[in-house]
């Protein structure tokens, strides 16, 4: 197949896109974010086509979901075949092959966790809700430790764990009581303000839990779980320093607390391993998956040690969770992703290398970090090195108009989370467009470039 490039024939949003956007803006909930006016007609691999015939290179995968690329033929075939057989019977109450096979398949990953059991959901947030219920039910304890900058979903339990953007929580209270938020470990910016790499373990937030929280605020015998993203997703694509997760594991073991890894964003091959936990050599008691697990079909999973998933018959269930079509999509997705893991690592290295080259030339890029194809570039004010969210917002818009789909996260980070099928060609094309954007990036709100690019700062 010949190499493809983005093609913007009509400045987006073109007339067809505008008509759909107008209808949407009239009738859809004002809570939707709508990052930029992309109106999709179809997708293929890492390419997305809009309703005006423009072709975009996708480096965000519909928020890290289109793991196998858009409409991967193996996944689409599995969906068609499953849909032809039956659409629903309810996995909570009855049996079917794809449901049982998917539970068995998911339980086979991370053998170091020992025997496991699996509960299937429709989304990441439902997996988080279920894990909270399971942790309380199993331990008979009520408190939960979560992390600043963390994101776990939009339903009440998950929302109560979030601390990445205040708008997600504002005026929805009272939230779930008993959630303790402690800082996430950032290797490049210590929560206590120490210089990078200067403090070692001294400021490790995991240790603060033991030294401060369990001494002054809460008895660890009342803590059911610590829930953590092994790599922070929405909070800014932050890879924690060595030791952070190990300390959490040790503390949980010492106090009978369950360790939950929310791998909704970092799992299913995104980091070059099936789950990010494998990079750190730390195993959780409960692992949560969703997003890329079924290539875009709604599915999530709670994967727990058998000794932990002890809730009895009838204590938790779901009408749709583990729908047969979604299970078939997930099984096909896992087949495809298992074959991509090596190339994800290699392509991810190429991507980080290219971004570091740009960092050397453009002072607005303050940090490049990540694992596999979960990579973030943090933007800063060149003088002060403070996070510069306005550049990121401008960059997203500039890139979109040049046929590149990007998405921000955290305060001032662009995340690069493409479909796992991208290779050297797509990375090279992305880097070239990104550099064009960096050249045009308005440096201040008053820059004449801001007007030229039609960018709001
Ligand atoms: N957990 C993490 C780490 C996530 O990144 C997200 C979504 O971004 C969720 C949970 C919530 O998943 P969903 O949007 O499928 O409910």
Tab-separated table of C-alpha atoms and ligand atoms in Angstrom:
chain	number	residue	atom	x	y	z
A	1	UNK	CA	0.000	0.000	0.000
A	2	UNK	CA	1.353	3.433	-0.911
A	3	UNK	CA	2.301	5.767	1.890
A	4	UNK	CA	-0.449	8.132	2.880
A	5	UNK	CA	-0.181	11.754	4.014
A	6	UNK	CA	-2.722	14.103	5.539
A	7	UNK	CA	-4.741	15.912	2.921
A	8	UNK	CA	-6.709	19.045	3.758
A	9	UNK	CA	-8.700	19.923	0.646
A	10	UNK	CA	-11.261	22.116	2.374
A	11	UNK	CA	-10.334	24.241	5.404
A	12	UNK	CA	-12.049	22.444	8.288
A	13	UNK	CA	-14.798	22.707	9.263
A	14	UNK	CA	-15.982	22.545	5.651
A	15	UNK	CA	-19.639	23.033	4.656
A	16	UNK	CA	-20.738	19.462	5.427
A	17	UNK	CA	-19.006	19.584	8.804
A	18	UNK	CA	-20.526	22.956	9.583
A	19	UNK	CA	-24.061	21.674	8.984
A	20	UNK	CA	-23.544	18.783	11.426
A	21	UNK	CA	-21.856	21.002	13.997
A	22	UNK	CA	-24.747	23.481	13.821
A	23	UNK	CA	-27.276	20.691	14.477
A	24	UNK	CA	-25.144	19.299	17.285
A	25	UNK	CA	-24.667	22.656	18.951
A	26	UNK	CA	-28.410	23.203	18.899
A	27	UNK	CA	-29.339	19.859	20.444
A	28	UNK	CA	-26.489	18.185	22.328
A	29	UNK	CA	-25.570	18.717	25.957
A	30	UNK	CA	-23.439	21.813	26.551
A	31	UNK	CA	-21.196	19.712	28.831
A	32	UNK	CA	-19.436	18.114	25.848
A	33	UNK	CA	-15.963	19.526	25.276
A	34	UNK	CA	-15.540	19.262	21.481
A	35	UNK	CA	-11.806	20.032	21.291
A	36	UNK	CA	-11.873	21.094	17.652
A	37	UNK	CA	-14.381	20.905	14.796
A	38	UNK	CA	-13.539	17.435	13.503
A	39	UNK	CA	-16.599	15.727	11.980
A	40	UNK	CA	-15.727	12.142	11.129
A	41	UNK	CA	-17.100	10.167	8.231
A	42	UNK	CA	-14.866	7.098	8.385
A	43	UNK	CA	-11.504	5.831	9.540
A	44	UNK	CA	-8.922	3.336	8.361
A	45	UNK	CA	-5.837	2.388	10.376
A	46	UNK	CA	-4.336	5.623	11.717
A	47	UNK	CA	-6.235	7.746	9.171
A	48	UNK	CA	-9.497	9.580	9.755
A	49	UNK	CA	-11.611	11.109	6.969
A	50	UNK	CA	-13.993	13.965	7.622
A	51	UNK	CA	-17.332	14.632	5.936
A	52	UNK	CA	-15.716	17.135	3.541
A	53	UNK	CA	-13.162	14.671	2.175
A	54	UNK	CA	-10.184	15.748	4.298
A	55	UNK	CA	-7.730	13.110	5.542
A	56	UNK	CA	-6.214	13.425	9.028
A	57	UNK	CA	-3.412	11.527	10.708
A	58	UNK	CA	-4.710	10.395	14.088
A	59	UNK	CA	-2.248	10.695	16.978
A	60	UNK	CA	-4.880	10.591	19.719
A	61	UNK	CA	-6.909	7.464	18.771
A	62	UNK	CA	-10.191	8.869	20.103
A	63	UNK	CA	-8.578	9.324	23.540
A	64	UNK	CA	-6.300	6.287	23.394
A	65	UNK	CA	-9.120	3.935	22.389
A	66	UNK	CA	-8.648	2.960	18.721
A	67	UNK	CA	-5.839	0.597	19.712
A	68	UNK	CA	-5.893	-1.495	16.544
A	69	UNK	CA	-6.488	1.541	14.331
A	70	UNK	CA	-9.815	2.563	12.895
A	71	UNK	CA	-12.036	-0.285	11.748
A	72	UNK	CA	-9.338	-2.955	11.781
A	73	UNK	CA	-10.619	-5.718	9.435
A	74	UNK	CA	-10.077	-8.497	12.007
A	75	UNK	CA	-12.069	-6.611	14.623
A	76	UNK	CA	-14.808	-5.571	12.199
A	77	UNK	CA	-15.180	-9.177	10.973
A	78	UNK	CA	-15.516	-10.422	14.572
A	79	UNK	CA	-18.159	-7.747	15.270
A	80	UNK	CA	-20.157	-8.676	12.145
A	81	UNK	CA	-20.092	-12.374	12.947
A	82	UNK	CA	-21.110	-11.808	16.567
A	83	UNK	CA	-23.890	-9.400	15.592
A	84	UNK	CA	-25.248	-11.933	13.102
A	85	UNK	CA	-25.557	-14.503	15.903
A	86	UNK	CA	-27.188	-12.480	18.727
A	87	UNK	CA	-26.937	-8.959	20.153
A	88	UNK	CA	-27.806	-9.536	23.776
A	89	UNK	CA	-28.810	-12.059	26.391
A	90	UNK	CA	-27.192	-10.581	29.587
A	91	UNK	CA	-23.923	-12.012	30.828
A	92	UNK	CA	-24.899	-11.398	34.442
A	93	UNK	CA	-27.680	-13.958	34.231
A	94	UNK	CA	-26.734	-16.361	31.413
A	95	UNK	CA	-23.728	-17.839	29.617
A	96	UNK	CA	-22.141	-17.411	26.204
A	97	UNK	CA	-18.849	-18.442	24.720
A	98	UNK	CA	-17.296	-15.020	23.985
A	99	UNK	CA	-17.989	-13.782	27.529
A	100	UNK	CA	-16.373	-16.802	29.168
A	101	UNK	CA	-13.464	-16.836	26.708
A	102	UNK	CA	-12.776	-13.134	27.280
A	103	UNK	CA	-12.780	-13.579	31.079
A	104	UNK	CA	-10.361	-16.516	30.689
A	105	UNK	CA	-8.149	-14.546	28.294
A	106	UNK	CA	-7.959	-11.488	30.553
A	107	UNK	CA	-7.257	-13.690	33.562
A	108	UNK	CA	-4.293	-15.198	31.708
A	109	UNK	CA	-2.312	-11.933	31.577
A	110	UNK	CA	0.015	-10.975	34.448
A	111	UNK	CA	0.565	-14.532	35.731
A	112	UNK	CA	2.513	-13.050	38.670
A	113	UNK	CA	-0.844	-11.922	40.102
A	114	UNK	CA	-1.763	-15.584	40.542
A	115	UNK	CA	-5.246	-16.967	39.784
A	116	UNK	CA	-7.722	-14.250	38.820
A	117	UNK	CA	-11.380	-13.608	38.204
A	118	UNK	CA	-12.897	-11.039	35.849
A	119	UNK	CA	-15.986	-8.823	35.922
A	120	UNK	CA	-16.942	-7.169	32.612
A	121	UNK	CA	-18.327	-3.618	32.389
A	122	UNK	CA	-19.277	-1.147	29.651
A	123	UNK	CA	-16.706	1.528	30.405
A	124	UNK	CA	-13.710	2.593	32.424
A	125	UNK	CA	-15.719	4.480	34.986
A	126	UNK	CA	-17.885	1.417	35.647
A	127	UNK	CA	-14.770	-0.675	36.149
A	128	UNK	CA	-13.600	1.895	38.723
A	129	UNK	CA	-17.002	1.906	40.463
A	130	UNK	CA	-17.011	-1.871	40.618
A	131	UNK	CA	-13.462	-1.952	41.960
A	132	UNK	CA	-14.384	0.503	44.740
A	133	UNK	CA	-17.340	-1.672	45.700
A	134	UNK	CA	-15.230	-4.817	45.554
A	135	UNK	CA	-12.475	-3.279	47.691
A	136	UNK	CA	-14.909	-2.139	50.374
A	137	UNK	CA	-16.821	-5.394	50.274
A	138	UNK	CA	-13.710	-7.555	50.487
A	139	UNK	CA	-11.901	-5.586	53.196
A	140	UNK	CA	-14.953	-4.293	55.089
A	141	UNK	CA	-13.062	-0.968	55.230
A	142	UNK	CA	-14.197	2.402	53.943
A	143	UNK	CA	-11.287	4.729	53.099
A	144	UNK	CA	-9.618	4.914	49.678
A	145	UNK	CA	-6.351	6.611	48.747
A	146	UNK	CA	-6.192	8.299	45.347
A	147	UNK	CA	-3.706	10.648	43.683
A	148	UNK	CA	-3.604	14.320	42.817
A	149	UNK	CA	-3.760	14.670	39.055
A	150	UNK	CA	-5.542	11.318	38.776
A	151	UNK	CA	-8.560	10.719	36.570
A	152	UNK	CA	-10.849	7.720	36.925
A	153	UNK	CA	-14.155	8.620	35.253
A	154	UNK	CA	-17.357	10.582	35.610
A	155	UNK	CA	-19.722	8.514	37.779
A	156	UNK	CA	-19.926	9.408	41.458
A	157	UNK	CA	-17.419	6.979	42.896
A	158	UNK	CA	-14.869	7.536	40.133
A	159	UNK	CA	-15.496	11.284	40.208
A	160	UNK	CA	-14.739	11.332	43.920
A	161	UNK	CA	-11.321	9.853	43.151
A	162	UNK	CA	-10.509	12.433	40.455
A	163	UNK	CA	-8.355	15.427	41.036
A	164	UNK	CA	-7.239	16.420	37.568
A	165	UNK	CA	-9.659	19.249	36.664
A	166	UNK	CA	-11.946	21.098	39.060
A	167	UNK	CA	-14.670	21.540	36.393
A	168	UNK	CA	-15.273	17.795	36.553
A	169	UNK	CA	-16.212	18.032	40.239
A	170	UNK	CA	-17.629	21.541	40.630
A	171	UNK	CA	-21.191	21.679	42.020
A	172	UNK	CA	-21.673	17.910	41.865
A	173	UNK	CA	-21.068	17.383	45.567
A	174	UNK	CA	-21.400	15.887	48.056
A	175	UNK	CA	-19.077	13.274	46.608
A	176	UNK	CA	-18.149	9.907	48.089
A	177	UNK	CA	-16.709	10.416	51.572
A	178	UNK	CA	-13.503	8.770	52.723
A	179	UNK	CA	-11.239	9.576	49.760
A	180	UNK	CA	-7.717	10.726	50.639
A	181	UNK	CA	-5.761	12.493	47.863
A	182	UNK	CA	-1.976	12.458	48.016
A	183	UNK	CA	0.529	13.768	45.413
A	184	UNK	CA	1.544	11.587	42.498
A	185	UNK	CA	5.289	11.100	42.150
A	186	UNK	CA	6.672	13.212	39.327
A	187	UNK	CA	10.326	12.618	38.532
A	188	UNK	CA	10.717	16.035	36.941
A	189	UNK	CA	8.764	18.137	39.446
A	190	UNK	CA	8.874	17.101	43.094
A	191	UNK	CA	5.655	17.736	45.060
A	192	UNK	CA	7.764	19.594	47.633
A	193	UNK	CA	9.518	21.735	45.033
A	194	UNK	CA	12.932	20.011	45.103
A	195	UNK	CA	15.129	20.192	42.009
A	196	UNK	CA	14.709	17.294	39.558
A	197	UNK	CA	16.188	14.070	40.913
A	198	UNK	CA	17.524	15.896	44.008
A	199	UNK	CA	15.348	14.330	46.680
A	200	UNK	CA	15.357	10.637	45.821
A	201	UNK	CA	13.003	8.769	48.129
A	202	UNK	CA	12.858	11.575	50.704
A	203	UNK	CA	9.854	13.224	49.041
A	204	UNK	CA	8.262	10.077	47.659
A	205	UNK	CA	4.528	10.668	48.191
A	206	UNK	CA	4.051	6.981	48.884
A	207	UNK	CA	6.238	7.383	51.954
A	208	UNK	CA	4.293	10.481	53.020
A	209	UNK	CA	1.271	8.226	53.209
A	210	UNK	CA	2.958	6.165	55.896
A	211	UNK	CA	4.762	8.984	57.685
A	212	UNK	CA	1.978	11.541	57.727
A	213	UNK	CA	-1.448	10.225	56.775
A	214	UNK	CA	-1.332	6.988	58.728
A	215	UNK	CA	0.124	8.820	61.746
A	216	UNK	CA	-2.035	11.967	61.833
A	217	UNK	CA	-5.213	11.397	59.879
A	218	UNK	CA	-6.470	7.875	59.270
A	219	UNK	CA	-5.825	4.468	60.743
A	220	UNK	CA	-4.525	2.247	57.913
A	221	UNK	CA	-6.742	-0.553	59.243
A	222	UNK	CA	-9.653	1.493	57.891
A	223	UNK	CA	-8.165	1.899	54.401
A	224	UNK	CA	-9.671	-0.449	51.803
A	225	UNK	CA	-7.578	0.439	48.773
A	226	UNK	CA	-4.984	2.596	47.093
A	227	UNK	CA	-6.011	3.311	43.504
A	228	UNK	CA	-3.321	4.566	41.161
A	229	UNK	CA	-2.647	4.965	37.464
A	230	UNK	CA	0.771	3.310	36.942
A	231	UNK	CA	1.336	6.025	34.348
A	232	UNK	CA	-0.728	9.156	34.908
A	233	UNK	CA	-3.050	9.659	31.925
A	234	UNK	CA	-5.391	12.638	31.898
A	235	UNK	CA	-3.189	14.252	34.556
A	236	UNK	CA	-0.369	14.785	32.034
A	237	UNK	CA	1.178	11.504	30.843
A	238	UNK	CA	3.550	11.260	33.790
A	239	UNK	CA	5.783	8.209	34.272
A	240	UNK	CA	6.497	7.842	37.995
A	241	UNK	CA	10.077	7.369	39.160
A	242	UNK	CA	11.338	3.922	40.100
A	243	UNK	CA	10.316	3.106	43.635
A	244	UNK	CA	6.938	4.852	43.717
A	245	UNK	CA	4.812	1.840	42.878
A	246	UNK	CA	7.132	-0.505	44.813
A	247	UNK	CA	6.604	1.619	47.944
A	248	UNK	CA	2.850	1.566	47.417
A	249	UNK	CA	2.932	-2.225	47.101
A	250	UNK	CA	4.985	-2.569	50.284
A	251	UNK	CA	2.721	-0.205	52.251
A	252	UNK	CA	-0.432	-1.977	51.041
A	253	UNK	CA	1.016	-5.352	52.005
A	254	UNK	CA	2.013	-4.066	55.440
A	255	UNK	CA	-1.509	-2.870	56.224
A	256	UNK	CA	-3.776	-5.308	54.372
A	257	UNK	CA	-4.771	-2.613	51.859
A	258	UNK	CA	-5.678	-3.551	48.268
A	259	UNK	CA	-3.596	-2.015	45.493
A	260	UNK	CA	-5.681	-1.132	42.431
A	261	UNK	CA	-4.015	-0.212	39.136
A	262	UNK	CA	-6.264	1.825	36.885
A	263	UNK	CA	-4.893	0.792	33.490
A	264	UNK	CA	-7.870	2.093	31.564
A	265	UNK	CA	-5.549	4.346	29.555
A	266	UNK	CA	-2.148	2.671	29.961
A	267	UNK	CA	-3.239	-0.913	29.280
A	268	UNK	CA	-3.858	-3.081	26.184
A	269	UNK	CA	-0.474	-2.676	24.565
A	270	UNK	CA	-0.238	1.098	24.733
A	271	UNK	CA	3.143	0.971	26.465
A	272	UNK	CA	4.550	-1.934	24.448
A	273	UNK	CA	3.479	-4.450	27.108
A	274	UNK	CA	-0.074	-5.676	27.523
A	275	UNK	CA	-0.237	-3.748	30.816
A	276	UNK	CA	2.029	-0.962	32.093
A	277	UNK	CA	2.417	-2.822	35.407
A	278	UNK	CA	4.865	-5.126	33.608
A	279	UNK	CA	7.348	-2.247	33.188
A	280	UNK	CA	7.544	-1.641	36.927
A	281	UNK	CA	7.665	-5.175	38.255
A	282	UNK	CA	4.814	-4.418	40.646
A	283	UNK	CA	1.591	-6.391	40.564
A	284	UNK	CA	-1.720	-4.978	41.802
A	285	UNK	CA	-4.497	-6.853	43.559
A	286	UNK	CA	-7.051	-5.422	41.141
A	287	UNK	CA	-6.360	-4.268	37.594
A	288	UNK	CA	-8.815	-2.131	35.626
A	289	UNK	CA	-9.021	-2.078	31.858
A	290	UNK	CA	-11.229	-0.365	29.253
A	291	UNK	CA	-10.575	2.098	26.376
A	292	UNK	CA	-8.387	0.142	23.905
A	293	UNK	CA	-9.678	-3.259	25.032
A	294	UNK	CA	-12.302	-3.582	22.282
A	295	UNK	CA	-10.959	-1.079	19.703
A	296	UNK	CA	-13.779	1.374	20.436
A	297	UNK	CA	-16.665	-0.912	21.336
A	298	UNK	CA	-17.854	-0.181	24.887
A	299	UNK	CA	-16.195	-2.621	27.263
A	300	UNK	CA	-14.252	-2.532	30.491
A	301	UNK	CA	-12.936	-5.116	32.917
A	302	UNK	CA	-12.177	-5.579	36.584
A	303	UNK	CA	-9.430	-8.191	36.784
A	304	UNK	CA	-8.807	-9.218	40.395
A	305	UNK	CA	-6.892	-11.833	42.290
A	306	UNK	CA	-9.199	-14.773	42.954
A	307	UNK	CA	-8.549	-14.330	46.675
A	308	UNK	CA	-9.899	-10.747	46.419
A	309	UNK	CA	-12.926	-11.167	44.131
A	310	UNK	CA	-14.933	-12.739	46.911
A	311	UNK	CA	-18.234	-10.890	46.565
A	312	UNK	CA	-21.145	-13.333	46.554
A	313	UNK	CA	-23.782	-14.126	43.949
A	314	UNK	CA	-26.032	-11.137	43.242
A	315	UNK	CA	-23.803	-8.554	44.936
A	316	UNK	CA	-22.743	-6.911	41.655
A	317	UNK	CA	-23.956	-7.182	38.075
A	318	UNK	CA	-24.690	-5.326	34.838
A	319	UNK	CA	-27.324	-5.638	32.117
A	320	UNK	CA	-24.983	-4.832	29.230
A	321	UNK	CA	-21.494	-5.357	30.665
A	322	UNK	CA	-19.701	-7.947	28.506
A	323	UNK	CA	-22.152	-7.627	25.637
A	324	UNK	CA	-21.491	-10.436	23.087
A	325	UNK	CA	-20.542	-8.077	20.250
A	326	UNK	CA	-18.129	-6.165	22.492
A	327	UNK	CA	-16.595	-9.408	23.795
A	328	UNK	CA	-16.005	-10.581	20.220
A	329	UNK	CA	-14.399	-7.211	19.405
A	330	UNK	CA	-12.201	-7.516	22.503
A	331	UNK	CA	-11.011	-11.038	21.681
A	332	UNK	CA	-10.092	-9.919	18.156
A	333	UNK	CA	-8.436	-6.767	19.532
A	334	UNK	CA	-6.285	-8.800	21.921
A	335	UNK	CA	-5.193	-11.060	19.017
A	336	UNK	CA	-4.129	-8.017	17.005
A	337	UNK	CA	-2.513	-6.149	19.916
A	338	UNK	CA	-0.443	-9.164	21.006
A	339	UNK	CA	1.153	-9.084	17.552
A	340	UNK	CA	1.919	-5.365	17.796
A	341	UNK	CA	3.732	-5.147	21.147
A	342	UNK	CA	7.300	-5.176	19.760
A	343	UNK	CA	6.564	-2.586	17.115
A	344	UNK	CA	4.854	-0.343	19.708
A	345	UNK	CA	8.092	-0.261	21.717
A	346	UNK	CA	10.254	0.457	18.650
A	347	UNK	CA	7.898	3.089	17.216
A	348	UNK	CA	7.541	4.672	20.644
A	349	UNK	CA	11.319	5.050	20.917
A	350	UNK	CA	11.451	6.639	17.474
A	351	UNK	CA	8.663	9.013	18.534
A	352	UNK	CA	10.380	10.054	21.764
A	353	UNK	CA	13.687	10.498	19.944
A	354	UNK	CA	12.025	12.789	17.383
A	355	UNK	CA	10.269	14.798	20.090
A	356	UNK	CA	13.558	15.215	21.987
A	357	UNK	CA	15.141	16.582	18.808
A	358	UNK	CA	12.333	19.127	18.625
A	359	UNK	CA	12.793	19.881	22.332
A	360	UNK	CA	16.425	20.765	21.627
A	361	UNK	CA	15.299	23.327	19.028
A	362	UNK	CA	12.134	24.717	20.634
A	363	UNK	CA	12.355	26.048	24.172
A	364	UNK	CA	8.583	25.793	24.624
A	365	UNK	CA	8.949	22.020	24.964
A	366	UNK	CA	9.951	21.588	28.586
A	367	UNK	CA	9.802	17.812	28.919
A	368	UNK	CA	9.311	14.708	26.785
A	369	UNK	CA	8.332	11.527	28.598
A	370	UNK	CA	6.455	8.297	28.197
A	371	UNK	CA	6.620	4.605	27.482
A	372	UNK	CA	5.772	2.929	24.169
A	373	UNK	CA	3.053	4.892	22.413
A	374	UNK	CA	1.938	6.682	25.573
A	375	UNK	CA	4.109	9.773	25.189
A	376	UNK	CA	3.679	13.326	26.455
A	377	UNK	CA	5.403	16.603	25.575
A	378	UNK	CA	4.989	19.248	28.245
A	379	UNK	CA	4.917	22.863	27.117
A	380	UNK	CA	6.422	25.622	29.257
A	381	UNK	CA	7.078	29.343	29.149
A	382	UNK	CA	10.637	29.478	27.812
A	383	UNK	CA	11.721	32.047	30.435
A	384	UNK	CA	10.065	30.817	33.609
A	385	UNK	CA	9.636	27.113	32.684
A	386	UNK	CA	6.108	27.374	34.107
A	387	UNK	CA	3.428	25.176	32.447
A	388	UNK	CA	1.988	26.991	29.416
A	389	UNK	CA	-1.466	25.611	28.656
A	390	UNK	CA	-2.173	28.274	26.040
A	391	UNK	CA	0.506	26.869	23.717
A	392	UNK	CA	-1.024	23.451	23.928
A	393	UNK	CA	-4.504	24.735	23.091
A	394	UNK	CA	-3.061	26.668	20.151
A	395	UNK	CA	-1.040	23.690	18.960
A	396	UNK	CA	-4.061	21.387	18.891
A	397	UNK	CA	-5.889	23.860	16.660
A	398	UNK	CA	-2.916	24.519	14.367
A	399	UNK	CA	-2.234	20.804	13.949
A	400	UNK	CA	-5.883	20.070	13.183
A	401	UNK	CA	-5.867	22.612	10.370
A	402	UNK	CA	-2.813	20.884	8.914
A	403	UNK	CA	-4.407	17.425	9.061
A	404	UNK	CA	-2.968	16.128	12.349
A	405	UNK	CA	-5.171	15.078	15.265
A	406	UNK	CA	-3.642	15.746	18.690
A	407	UNK	CA	-5.088	15.981	22.174
A	408	UNK	CA	-3.858	17.672	25.305
A	409	UNK	CA	-3.811	16.387	28.867
A	410	UNK	CA	-2.734	17.741	32.244
A	411	UNK	CA	-2.035	21.462	32.534
A	412	UNK	CA	0.125	21.884	29.460
A	413	UNK	CA	0.949	18.557	27.850
A	414	UNK	CA	0.260	17.246	24.374
A	415	UNK	CA	-0.306	13.505	24.544
A	416	UNK	CA	0.793	11.297	21.671
A	417	UNK	CA	-1.421	8.219	21.887
A	418	UNK	CA	-1.865	7.064	18.297
A	419	UNK	CA	-3.435	3.814	17.179
A	420	UNK	CA	-0.862	1.102	17.912
A	421	UNK	CA	-0.562	0.343	14.193
A	422	UNK	CA	1.421	3.510	13.383
A	423	UNK	CA	4.971	2.984	12.118
A	424	UNK	CA	8.021	5.024	11.188
A	425	UNK	CA	6.288	6.738	8.292
A	426	UNK	CA	3.413	8.065	10.393
A	427	UNK	CA	5.800	9.179	13.146
A	428	UNK	CA	7.935	11.055	10.602
A	429	UNK	CA	4.858	12.741	9.103
A	430	UNK	CA	3.577	13.679	12.542
A	431	UNK	CA	6.939	15.168	13.589
A	432	UNK	CA	7.175	17.195	10.389
A	433	UNK	CA	3.714	18.701	10.904
A	434	UNK	CA	4.408	19.279	14.586
A	435	UNK	CA	7.541	21.228	13.715
A	436	UNK	CA	5.587	23.355	11.231
A	437	UNK	CA	3.137	24.106	14.047
A	438	UNK	CA	5.938	24.927	16.475
A	439	UNK	CA	7.344	27.430	13.991
A	440	UNK	CA	3.967	29.092	13.721
A	441	UNK	CA	3.034	28.783	17.379
A	442	UNK	CA	2.185	32.253	18.621
A	443	UNK	CA	4.501	33.092	21.467
A	444	UNK	CA	2.182	35.566	23.111
A	445	UNK	CA	-1.496	36.372	22.896
A	446	UNK	CA	-0.616	39.613	21.136
A	447	UNK	CA	1.539	37.915	18.506
A	448	UNK	CA	0.410	38.651	14.949
A	449	UNK	CA	0.698	34.885	14.369
A	450	UNK	CA	-2.251	34.327	16.667
A	451	UNK	CA	-4.534	36.115	14.264
A	452	UNK	CA	-2.983	34.459	11.207
A	453	UNK	CA	-3.530	31.019	12.627
A	454	UNK	CA	-7.033	31.900	13.761
A	455	UNK	CA	-6.033	30.686	17.162
A	456	UNK	CA	-7.602	31.804	20.399
A	457	UNK	CA	-5.052	32.015	23.190
B	1	LIG	N1	-9.572	5.674	34.203
B	1	LIG	C1	-8.647	6.287	33.446
B	1	LIG	C2	-7.204	6.171	33.794
B	1	LIG	C3	-9.039	7.028	32.321
B	1	LIG	O1	-8.111	7.640	31.577
B	1	LIG	C4	-10.414	7.120	32.020
B	1	LIG	C5	-10.868	7.910	30.866
B	1	LIG	O2	-10.173	8.742	30.340
B	1	LIG	C6	-11.336	6.459	32.841
B	1	LIG	C7	-10.873	5.735	33.925
B	1	LIG	C8	-12.796	6.517	32.557
B	1	LIG	O3	-13.097	5.718	31.452
B	1	LIG	P1	-14.471	5.897	30.660
B	1	LIG	O4	-14.422	7.227	29.990
B	1	LIG	O5	-14.512	4.731	29.722
B	1	LIG	O6	-15.570	5.830	31.657
